[in-house]
Coordinates of C-alpha atoms and ligand atoms in Angstrom, one line a residue:
X272 CA 81.4 -49.5 30.2
X273 CA 77.9 -49.3 31.5
X274 CA 76.5 -52.2 29.6
X275 CA 79.4 -54.6 30.3
X276 CA 77.9 -57.6 32.1
X277 CA 80.3 -58.4 34.9
X278 CA 79.5 -62.1 35.2
X279 CA 81.5 -64.9 36.7
X280 CA 82.7 -67.0 33.8
X281 CA 81.0 -70.4 34.4
X282 CA 81.9 -73.6 32.7
X283 CA 78.2 -73.8 31.8
X284 CA 78.8 -71.0 29.3
X285 CA 80.3 -73.4 26.8
X286 CA 76.9 -75.0 26.7
X287 CA 75.1 -72.0 25.2
X288 CA 73.4 -73.5 22.2
X289 CA 71.0 -72.1 19.7
X290 CA 67.5 -72.1 21.3
X291 CA 68.7 -73.6 24.5
X292 CA 68.0 -71.7 27.7
X293 CA 70.7 -69.5 28.9
X294 CA 72.9 -70.9 31.6
X295 CA 71.6 -69.9 35.0
X296 CA 74.5 -70.8 37.2
X297 CA 76.4 -67.6 36.4
X298 CA 74.0 -64.9 37.3
X299 CA 75.3 -61.4 36.4
X300 CA 76.1 -59.0 39.1
X301 CA 75.5 -56.1 36.8
X302 CA 73.4 -53.4 38.3
X303 CA 70.2 -52.7 36.6
X304 CA 71.0 -49.8 34.2
X305 CA 69.2 -46.5 34.3
X306 CA 68.3 -45.6 30.8
X307 CA 69.9 -42.3 29.8
X308 CA 67.5 -39.7 28.7
X309 CA 68.0 -38.3 25.2
X310 CA 69.5 -34.8 25.0
X311 CA 66.9 -32.1 24.3
X312 CA 68.4 -29.5 22.1
X313 CA 65.4 -27.1 22.4
X314 CA 65.3 -24.9 25.5
X315 CA 61.5 -24.5 25.1
X316 CA 59.9 -26.8 27.6
X317 CA 57.0 -27.5 25.3
X318 CA 59.3 -28.8 22.6
X319 CA 61.8 -31.6 22.3
X320 CA 64.4 -31.6 19.6
X321 CA 66.8 -34.5 19.5
X322 CA 69.0 -36.6 17.2
X323 CA 69.1 -40.4 17.0
X324 CA 72.0 -41.9 15.2
X325 CA 71.5 -45.5 14.1
X326 CA 74.9 -47.2 13.8
X327 CA 76.9 -50.4 14.3
X328 CA 78.2 -50.8 17.8
X329 CA 79.9 -53.5 20.0
X330 CA 78.3 -54.7 23.3
X331 CA 79.3 -57.3 25.7
X332 CA 76.2 -59.4 26.4
X333 CA 78.2 -62.4 27.6
X334 CA 81.6 -62.3 29.2
X335 CA 82.8 -64.7 26.5
X336 CA 83.1 -62.0 24.0
X337 CA 81.5 -59.0 22.3
X338 CA 78.5 -58.9 20.0
X339 CA 78.4 -56.7 16.9
X340 CA 75.0 -55.0 17.2
X341 CA 73.1 -52.1 15.6
X342 CA 72.0 -49.5 18.1
X343 CA 70.8 -45.9 18.6
X344 CA 73.1 -43.2 19.9
X345 CA 72.1 -39.8 21.3
X346 CA 73.4 -37.5 18.6
X347 CA 72.9 -34.5 20.8
X348 CA 75.5 -35.6 23.3
X349 CA 79.1 -35.7 22.1
X350 CA 80.0 -38.2 24.8
X351 CA 77.2 -40.6 24.2
X352 CA 77.8 -44.1 22.9
X353 CA 75.3 -46.3 21.1
X354 CA 73.2 -48.4 23.5
X355 CA 70.6 -51.1 23.5
X356 CA 68.0 -49.9 24.3
X357 CA 68.6 -46.5 22.7
X358 CA 68.2 -43.3 24.7
X359 CA 65.0 -42.9 26.6
X360 CA 62.7 -40.2 25.2
X361 CA 60.6 -38.9 28.1
X362 CA 58.3 -35.9 27.7
X363 CA 55.2 -34.3 29.1
X364 CA 51.9 -34.8 27.3
X365 CA 51.4 -32.2 24.6
X366 CA 55.2 -31.8 23.9
X367 CA 56.0 -31.1 20.2
X368 CA 58.6 -33.7 19.3
X369 CA 61.2 -33.3 16.5
X370 CA 63.7 -36.1 16.2
X371 CA 66.2 -36.4 13.4
X372 CA 67.2 -39.9 12.5
X373 CA 70.7 -40.1 11.1
X374 CA 71.4 -43.4 9.4
X375 CA 75.0 -44.6 9.9
X376 CA 74.0 -48.2 9.2
X377 CA 75.1 -50.1 6.0
X378 CA 71.4 -50.5 5.2
X379 CA 68.3 -48.4 4.8
X380 CA 66.1 -47.8 7.9
X381 CA 63.2 -45.9 9.4
X382 CA 61.8 -45.2 12.8
X383 CA 58.2 -46.3 13.7
X384 CA 56.8 -44.7 16.9
X385 CA 54.9 -47.7 18.2
X386 CA 51.6 -46.8 19.8
X387 CA 51.9 -43.0 19.3
X388 CA 49.0 -41.4 17.3
X389 CA 51.3 -39.5 15.0
X390 CA 50.4 -38.1 11.5
X391 CA 50.5 -40.9 9.0
X392 CA 53.4 -39.3 7.2
X393 CA 55.5 -39.6 10.4
X394 CA 54.7 -43.3 11.1
X395 CA 58.0 -44.6 9.7
X396 CA 56.6 -47.4 7.6
X397 CA 57.3 -48.0 3.9
X398 CA 53.8 -46.7 3.1
X399 CA 54.6 -43.5 5.0
X400 CA 58.0 -42.6 3.6
X401 CA 60.9 -43.6 1.5
X402 CA 63.3 -45.5 3.8
X403 CA 66.4 -43.4 4.9
X404 CA 69.4 -44.7 2.9
X405 CA 72.8 -45.2 4.5
X406 CA 74.3 -41.8 5.2
X407 CA 70.9 -40.1 4.9
X408 CA 68.6 -38.5 7.5
X409 CA 64.9 -37.8 8.1
X410 CA 63.3 -35.6 10.7
X411 CA 60.2 -36.9 12.4
X412 CA 57.7 -34.3 13.8
X413 CA 54.7 -35.1 15.9
X414 CA 52.9 -34.1 19.1
X415 CA 52.9 -36.4 22.1
X416 CA 49.1 -36.5 22.2
X417 CA 48.6 -39.4 24.7
X418 CA 50.2 -40.3 28.0
X419 CA 51.6 -43.8 28.1
X420 CA 54.7 -46.0 27.6
X421 CA 55.6 -46.4 24.0
X422 CA 58.6 -47.5 22.0
X423 CA 60.4 -46.8 18.7
X424 CA 62.0 -49.2 16.3
X425 CA 62.6 -49.6 12.5
X426 CA 59.8 -50.7 10.2
X427 CA 62.1 -51.9 7.4
X428 CA 63.4 -55.5 7.6
X429 CA 62.2 -55.2 11.2
X430 CA 62.9 -58.8 12.1
X431 CA 66.6 -58.2 11.5
X432 CA 67.0 -54.6 12.6
X433 CA 65.1 -54.9 15.9
X434 CA 66.8 -58.2 16.7
X435 CA 70.2 -56.5 16.2
X436 CA 69.3 -53.9 18.8
X437 CA 67.5 -51.0 17.3
X438 CA 64.8 -50.1 19.8
X439 CA 64.2 -47.6 22.5
X440 CA 61.4 -46.5 24.9
X441 CA 59.3 -43.3 24.8
X442 CA 57.4 -42.2 27.9
X443 CA 54.7 -39.6 27.9
X444 CA 54.0 -38.7 31.4
X445 CA 50.5 -38.6 32.8
X446 CA 49.1 -36.6 35.7
X447 CA 47.1 -39.3 37.4
X448 CA 49.7 -39.8 40.1
X449 CA 52.5 -37.6 41.3
X450 CA 56.2 -38.3 41.5
X451 CA 55.9 -38.5 45.3
X452 CA 53.6 -41.5 45.0
X453 CA 56.6 -43.6 43.9
X454 CA 60.0 -44.1 45.3
X455 CA 61.3 -44.6 41.7
X456 CA 59.8 -44.6 38.1
X457 CA 61.6 -47.2 36.0
X458 CA 61.5 -48.3 32.4
X459 CA 62.3 -52.0 31.6
X460 CA 62.6 -52.9 28.0
X461 CA 62.6 -56.7 27.7
X462 CA 64.2 -58.6 24.9
X463 CA 65.9 -61.9 24.2
X464 CA 68.9 -62.4 21.9
X465 CA 70.2 -65.5 20.2
X466 CA 73.8 -65.7 21.0
X467 CA 76.6 -68.1 20.1
X468 CA 78.8 -69.4 22.9
X469 CA 81.5 -66.8 22.0
X470 CA 79.0 -64.0 22.8
X471 CA 78.4 -63.0 19.2
X472 CA 74.9 -62.6 17.8
X473 CA 73.8 -65.8 16.0
X474 CA 73.7 -65.3 12.3
X475 CA 71.6 -68.4 11.9
X476 CA 67.9 -68.1 11.2
X477 CA 66.5 -71.6 11.3
X478 CA 63.1 -72.9 10.4
X479 CA 62.0 -72.7 14.0
X480 CA 62.9 -69.0 14.1
X481 CA 60.8 -68.4 11.0
X482 CA 57.9 -70.4 12.3
X483 CA 57.8 -69.1 15.9
X484 CA 59.5 -65.8 15.7
X485 CA 63.1 -65.9 16.8
X486 CA 63.3 -66.8 20.5
X487 CA 66.7 -65.9 21.9
X488 CA 68.6 -67.9 24.4
X489 CA 69.6 -65.0 26.6
X490 CA 67.1 -62.7 28.2
X491 CA 67.8 -59.0 28.5
X492 CA 66.4 -56.3 30.8
X493 CA 67.4 -52.9 29.4
X494 CA 70.1 -54.6 27.4
X495 CA 71.6 -56.4 30.4
X496 CA 71.5 -60.1 31.2
X497 CA 69.9 -60.7 34.7
X498 CA 70.8 -57.4 36.3
X499 CA 70.4 -56.7 40.0
X500 CA 68.1 -53.9 41.1
X501 CA 68.5 -52.2 44.5
X502 CA 65.3 -51.0 45.9
X503 CA 64.0 -49.8 49.3
X504 CA 62.2 -52.3 51.4
X505 CA 58.6 -51.4 52.0
X506 CA 58.5 -48.8 49.2
X507 CA 56.3 -48.5 46.2
X508 CA 57.9 -48.1 42.7
X509 CA 56.4 -47.6 39.2
X510 CA 57.6 -50.0 36.6
X511 CA 57.0 -49.5 32.9
X512 CA 57.5 -52.7 30.8
X513 CA 58.0 -52.9 27.0
X514 CA 58.3 -56.2 25.2
X515 CA 60.8 -55.6 22.3
X516 CA 61.4 -59.2 21.5
X517 CA 60.8 -60.6 18.0
X518 CA 58.7 -63.5 19.2
X519 CA 58.9 -64.2 22.9
X520 CA 55.9 -63.9 25.2
X521 CA 56.9 -62.7 28.6
X522 CA 54.6 -63.7 31.5
X523 CA 56.1 -61.7 34.4
X524 CA 55.9 -62.5 38.1
X525 CA 57.6 -61.0 41.2
X526 CA 56.8 -63.2 44.1
X527 CA 56.6 -61.5 47.4
X528 CA 55.6 -58.1 46.0
X529 CA 52.1 -56.7 45.3
X530 CA 51.5 -55.6 41.7
X531 CA 48.9 -53.1 40.6
X532 CA 48.4 -52.5 36.9
X533 CA 48.2 -48.8 36.3
X534 CA 48.3 -48.4 32.5
X535 CA 48.2 -50.4 29.3
X536 CA 49.3 -49.6 25.7
X537 CA 47.3 -46.5 25.4
X538 CA 47.9 -44.9 28.9
X539 CA 46.4 -44.9 32.3
X540 CA 43.6 -47.3 33.3
X541 CA 40.4 -45.8 34.9
X542 CA 41.3 -47.8 38.1
X543 CA 44.3 -49.8 39.2
X544 CA 44.0 -53.6 39.0
X545 CA 45.7 -56.0 41.3
X546 CA 47.3 -59.0 39.5
X547 CA 49.8 -61.8 40.1
X548 CA 51.3 -62.1 36.7
X549 CA 51.5 -59.9 33.6
X550 CA 51.4 -61.3 30.1
X551 CA 53.3 -59.1 27.7
X552 CA 53.2 -60.1 24.0
X553 CA 55.6 -58.7 21.5
X554 CA 55.1 -55.0 21.1
X555 CA 52.8 -54.7 24.2
X556 CA 53.4 -52.4 27.2
X557 CA 52.2 -52.3 30.8
X558 CA 52.8 -50.0 33.7
X559 CA 52.7 -51.4 37.3
X560 CA 52.8 -50.1 40.8
X561 CA 55.1 -52.4 42.6
X562 CA 54.7 -52.6 46.4
X563 CA 57.8 -54.2 47.8
X564 CA 57.8 -56.1 51.1
X565 CA 59.2 -54.4 54.2
X566 CA 61.9 -56.9 54.6
X567 CA 65.4 -55.5 54.2
X568 CA 68.3 -57.7 53.1
X569 CA 66.0 -60.0 51.2
X570 CA 66.0 -60.6 47.5
X571 CA 63.1 -61.1 45.1
X572 CA 63.3 -62.5 41.6
X573 CA 61.5 -61.1 38.6
X574 CA 60.9 -64.0 36.3
X575 CA 59.1 -65.0 33.2
X576 CA 56.8 -68.0 33.3
X577 CA 56.1 -70.6 30.6
X578 CA 53.5 -69.5 28.1
X579 CA 51.9 -72.0 25.8
X580 CA 51.5 -70.1 22.6
X581 CA 51.1 -73.1 20.4
X582 CA 53.2 -75.4 18.2
X583 CA 55.0 -76.7 21.3
X584 CA 57.2 -73.6 21.4
X585 CA 60.3 -74.4 23.4
X586 CA 59.6 -71.9 26.1
X587 CA 60.6 -73.3 29.5
X588 CA 59.9 -71.4 32.6
X589 CA 60.2 -69.9 35.0
X590 CA 63.3 -68.1 33.7
X591 CA 65.1 -65.4 35.8
X592 CA 65.0 -61.9 34.4
X593 CA 66.2 -59.6 37.3
X594 CA 67.2 -59.9 40.9
X595 CA 65.6 -57.3 43.2
X596 CA 67.6 -56.8 46.4
X597 CA 65.8 -54.9 49.1
X598 CA 67.8 -52.4 51.1
X599 CA 67.1 -50.4 54.2
X600 CA 63.5 -49.4 54.5
X601 CA 62.7 -46.4 52.3
X602 CA 59.9 -44.0 52.9
X603 CA 56.8 -46.1 53.1
X604 CA 54.2 -44.5 50.9
X605 CA 50.5 -44.0 51.9
X606 CA 48.1 -46.2 49.9
X607 CA 48.0 -45.3 46.3
X608 CA 45.1 -43.2 45.1
X609 CA 44.8 -43.9 41.3
X610 CA 41.8 -42.2 39.7
X611 CA 42.5 -42.5 36.0
X612 CA 40.6 -41.0 33.1
X613 CA 37.1 -42.0 32.5
X614 CA 37.2 -44.2 29.3
X615 CA 33.9 -44.0 27.6
X616 CA 32.9 -47.2 25.8
X617 CA 32.8 -46.7 22.1
X618 CA 29.4 -47.4 20.4
X619 CA 29.5 -51.0 19.2
X620 CA 28.1 -51.7 15.8
X621 CA 26.0 -54.8 15.5
X622 CA 27.4 -58.2 14.5
X623 CA 26.0 -57.8 11.0
X624 CA 28.3 -54.9 10.2
X625 CA 31.4 -56.5 11.8
X626 CA 34.5 -56.7 9.7
X627 CA 36.3 -60.1 10.0
X628 CA 40.0 -60.6 9.7
X629 CA 41.3 -64.1 9.5
X630 CA 44.8 -65.0 10.5
X631 CA 46.2 -68.3 9.2
X632 CA 49.5 -70.0 8.4
X633 CA 50.9 -72.5 5.9
X634 CA 53.6 -74.6 7.5
X635 CA 53.6 -77.4 4.9
X636 CA 57.1 -76.5 4.0
X637 CA 58.7 -76.1 7.4
X638 CA 61.7 -74.2 6.0
X639 CA 59.4 -71.6 4.3
X640 CA 56.4 -71.0 6.5
X641 CA 53.9 -68.4 5.2
X642 CA 51.5 -66.3 7.2
X643 CA 48.3 -64.8 5.9
X644 CA 45.5 -62.3 6.6
X645 CA 42.3 -63.3 4.9
X646 CA 44.3 -66.0 3.0
X647 CA 46.7 -63.6 1.4
X648 CA 50.3 -62.6 2.2
X649 CA 51.4 -59.0 2.2
X650 CA 51.8 -57.2 -0.2
X651 CA 49.1 -59.2 -1.9
X652 CA 46.6 -58.6 0.9
X653 CA 43.7 -56.3 0.1
X654 CA 43.8 -53.0 2.0
X655 CA 41.2 -52.3 4.6
X656 CA 39.3 -49.1 3.5
X657 CA 37.5 -47.1 6.3
X658 CA 36.0 -43.6 5.9
X659 CA 37.4 -41.2 8.5
X660 CA 35.3 -40.9 11.6
X661 CA 33.8 -44.3 11.3
X662 CA 33.5 -46.6 14.3
X663 CA 34.1 -50.2 13.2
X664 CA 33.8 -53.5 15.0
X665 CA 36.5 -56.1 14.0
X666 CA 36.4 -59.8 14.7
X667 CA 40.0 -61.1 14.4
X668 CA 39.8 -64.9 14.0
X669 CA 43.0 -66.9 14.4
X670 CA 42.8 -70.1 12.4
X671 CA 46.5 -70.8 12.9
X672 CA 48.0 -73.3 15.3
X673 CA 49.8 -70.6 17.3
X674 CA 48.9 -67.3 19.0
X675 CA 49.5 -64.1 17.1
X676 CA 49.9 -60.6 18.6
X677 CA 48.1 -58.2 16.4
X678 CA 49.2 -54.5 16.2
X679 CA 47.2 -51.8 14.6
X680 CA 49.0 -48.5 13.7
X681 CA 47.7 -45.0 14.2
X682 CA 44.9 -45.6 16.7
X683 CA 43.9 -47.2 19.9
X684 CA 41.0 -49.7 20.2
X685 CA 38.9 -51.2 22.9
X686 CA 38.6 -55.0 23.2
X687 CA 35.1 -56.4 23.6
X688 CA 34.2 -58.9 26.3
X689 CA 32.4 -62.1 25.4
X690 CA 29.1 -60.4 25.6
X691 CA 30.2 -57.7 23.1
X692 CA 30.7 -54.9 25.6
X693 CA 33.9 -52.8 25.5
X694 CA 36.3 -53.8 28.3
X695 CA 37.2 -50.2 29.3
X696 CA 38.8 -51.5 32.5
X697 CA 41.5 -52.9 30.3
X698 CA 42.2 -49.5 28.8
X699 CA 43.1 -48.5 25.3
X700 CA 45.1 -51.1 23.3
X701 CA 47.2 -51.1 20.1
X702 CA 48.6 -54.6 20.4
X703 CA 46.6 -57.6 21.5
X704 CA 47.1 -61.3 21.6
X705 CA 44.9 -63.4 19.4
X706 CA 44.9 -66.9 20.8
X707 CA 45.0 -69.8 18.4
X708 CA 41.7 -71.3 17.4
X709 CA 39.9 -68.3 18.8
X710 CA 38.6 -64.9 18.0
X711 CA 39.1 -61.5 19.6
X712 CA 36.7 -58.6 18.9
X713 CA 37.6 -55.0 19.1
X714 CA 36.1 -51.6 18.4
X715 CA 37.8 -48.5 17.2
X716 CA 37.1 -45.0 15.8
X717 CA 39.1 -44.5 12.7
X718 CA 39.8 -40.8 12.7
X719 CA 43.5 -40.6 11.9
X720 CA 43.5 -40.1 8.1
X721 CA 46.2 -41.9 6.1
X722 CA 47.7 -45.2 5.2
X723 CA 48.6 -47.5 8.2
X724 CA 49.8 -51.0 8.8
X725 CA 48.0 -53.8 10.5
X726 CA 50.2 -56.8 11.3
X727 CA 51.3 -59.5 13.6
X728 CA 54.1 -58.3 15.9
X729 CA 56.0 -61.5 15.7
X730 CA 58.3 -59.9 13.3
X731 CA 59.1 -63.0 11.3
X732 CA 55.4 -63.5 10.7
X733 CA 54.9 -59.9 9.6
X734 CA 57.8 -60.1 7.2
X735 CA 56.5 -63.4 5.9
X736 CA 53.0 -62.2 5.0
X737 CA 50.9 -61.5 8.1
X738 CA 50.5 -57.8 7.4
X739 CA 48.1 -55.6 5.6
X740 CA 47.3 -51.9 4.9
X741 CA 44.6 -49.8 6.5
X742 CA 43.4 -46.8 4.6
X743 CA 41.6 -44.2 6.7
X744 CA 40.0 -42.2 3.9
X745 CA 39.2 -38.5 4.2
Ligands
LIG71 CU1 52.2 -64.0 14.2

């Protein structure tokens, strides 16, 4: 079985405790999986028709025993099994997508297409549709308007359903670079799961999980614990990262390699940017060019570093994510030429017409923390009403004692630098970290008519109040 982690059973395994770091002494030897692409049932190259079945499944995250998960299966392939992540949806820009969700779960569900500018009726939130009951189905139809790395997941009881394994990646290809520029183009969906020592998913949600967003004790790359990736020494690869965790912030590093950021949430950057580490908050995506050293028979380690996101979150680091073993030299690529789209800065309204959103929390009762937008918990929050076509400047102020990753549905925004100028070099965003005791300003054109959600992407926070509605009015 592809997802079976072939690990040496170490005595340290007995020490897997809730919220303790995973044992590191028994690194998996599992090869990094290649995500299977979903079966396209439409022969027309401009269209994709596919079936996603959401169903219970059994996966071996730990050698100690199997975990009962919920996962997506490619319903167009009779031989497919449900996997975490689900099948990869990969299309050219402009493709008309039609995906039928079949719900074989014991609970109702939906699919939200995170980051994609779909029609509001196709956004998969409770404001967009009646959730699909067990045994039911719903067909989503939308155009892949924007290039980028996106992902899909339920928007019903998301803290539970995503944690159990319901997520997958969706790539819309750009034409900034060509396939020849990269030895490989890989998608890495990052997650953490909270496992018991016997390998089962923990059924315990403690006060810490509610407060911080559930941080698992086992880190996963494409559903596998510490896989090994074989790559050509001296080659350049393209890596697309998605953070699908409920609450964990990943700060990625690959010492010994050179990293160039190519794209953010909303697609290609105007110019590639060299960086040492990449912060990926829940829901966020980044694409990198990875230039591997020309040193065959060496190994690099992809790791996540400590991130202080407040409240003394137990987030030790560095923690290993994936071993990268360099093989014989591959074809060394000429220097990357990356001329991305010109991103015009949006006109920035003056401070007087700035809309302020205030994030806050109430942790007086540690067993029942509440999270607010403008002092109210969803669904009591007041909807944000914006006439279609309007450009608004938002100041999102975080009065809480921890960072919150804010996600806005249905559009991309530009963040403003401290002088109030759009930071177009950072590209288009739909998910952004709002540091504690600080404000982040952004500007967006609200041209996608309908009812949308705005929420913290720490899923326990969204479910416990930090969510509101956005009405883009015709
Ligand atoms: Cu939050």
